[in-house]
């Protein structure tokens, strides 16, 4: 593959068309475009590469820049069934633009029209500083009042202030990529791919002139939201052939925009899943004819007290590593297994340890249903470094996690201590500042931890009152309560980190916590996606959903969605009807 031409002078950058010319497939004489379709540069990129012939290849830039009449004879022998075009018809076709001016865009051919123009509200940039590059081939427009609002929020140590400063750095890099200020044309815009974000095929436009707009008299003209609405209204009048869309996280602003007849959308690129029902559950029910369809080619053996099955068939592509499978049929013994290996078209599943039996109790806790049995198999597995448990209230997430953690810290001595943390988001009004050190400040938030420790200590009735008191002191000496605010920069070695109420974490906070893990550390995230208390977070954009979706299929991670509550009949009924 020939290299692109070097820059003409020191400090200059390569033109984006040079990269596109190298990455595009080299067409042969059979894949040359028809003369009438040369003007659509996106069609050239979407064509699959053809088998080359003996003739030397021609680069796309040369094919676009050459005259159309010169290409018609070369393409005619390859398609004898088509009626050849006359020279007059070819001459009447519009001449193609130079390759450097017409940059191919991936999705323009699928939309069938001009790229949309998205006007971004300030809260979108505050929420996701990389939102500028999330609109594929469409263009982005920033009103001047948006830049003013960003300037007013850049100071501080909050997450919003950090995002604003990152947006400012991205905008500065885009502006600096244009070179000298005298050479910059505001009407032409700035290519968003100039700073290395190749997924962004559109341009960035700034508001550089005063826009004359007329809003209803009842709306205050000086308010920032109303000025952005006026800019959208004026842009739609200036470019009637183009779709102008306002993107805002503010629900009330979207309502006002639609009341004025303007197109408005929510920013949805931060969502991992559109529907929470599509979230990976970690459990798969096998079909009723599993043994009949897979029994002929199945291999089985026993090792370490477990039975292994090597299966092949149409079920294998639907399986993932550490996914639990089960088969319950009347009159037959149930099968509960976990996928341990996937190689090509075969998979290996291993039967589970039965934690529903009292002899396999973990710190006095036994599983009461199928999903709890799956969860305890994950929690006690030393090869699983990252575990996520989701479920409604009362499904036993915290109790099983604490029991498995205490068993591995005190009995097996696999880990040195337990670190518990959670997001301090109140359900109602905040009670204000709390006295004491870090653990004393966190103690009101750890009521669930104290309740579960009380349940675990109650099961030991043979040691007497003094023995239970000594056990409680030993247990609490192995549990450390930490705040999320001081986690950055830390490294945990040979510890179990329990993140409670993880549904209130953002994806960035979740990444910060998971990357604290050092050698020999296990991280367990617990949460109920139906109880999100953090503003601007939904089931689709929660950090817990983000972690479950990204870690599925990794050999050292597992996830279980607990479906049945075991707290009490009152709690179970309330979870269903309230």
PDB file of C-alpha atoms in Angstrom, residues 35 115 270 367:
ATOM      1  CA  UNK A  35     -20.720   7.547 -14.857  1.00  0.00           C
ATOM      2  CA  UNK A 115     -26.915  15.743   7.193  1.00  0.00           C
ATOM      3  CA  UNK A 270     -25.016   7.872  27.216  1.00  0.00           C
ATOM      4  CA  UNK A 367     -29.510 -20.560  49.226  1.00  0.00           C
TER       5      UNK A 367
END
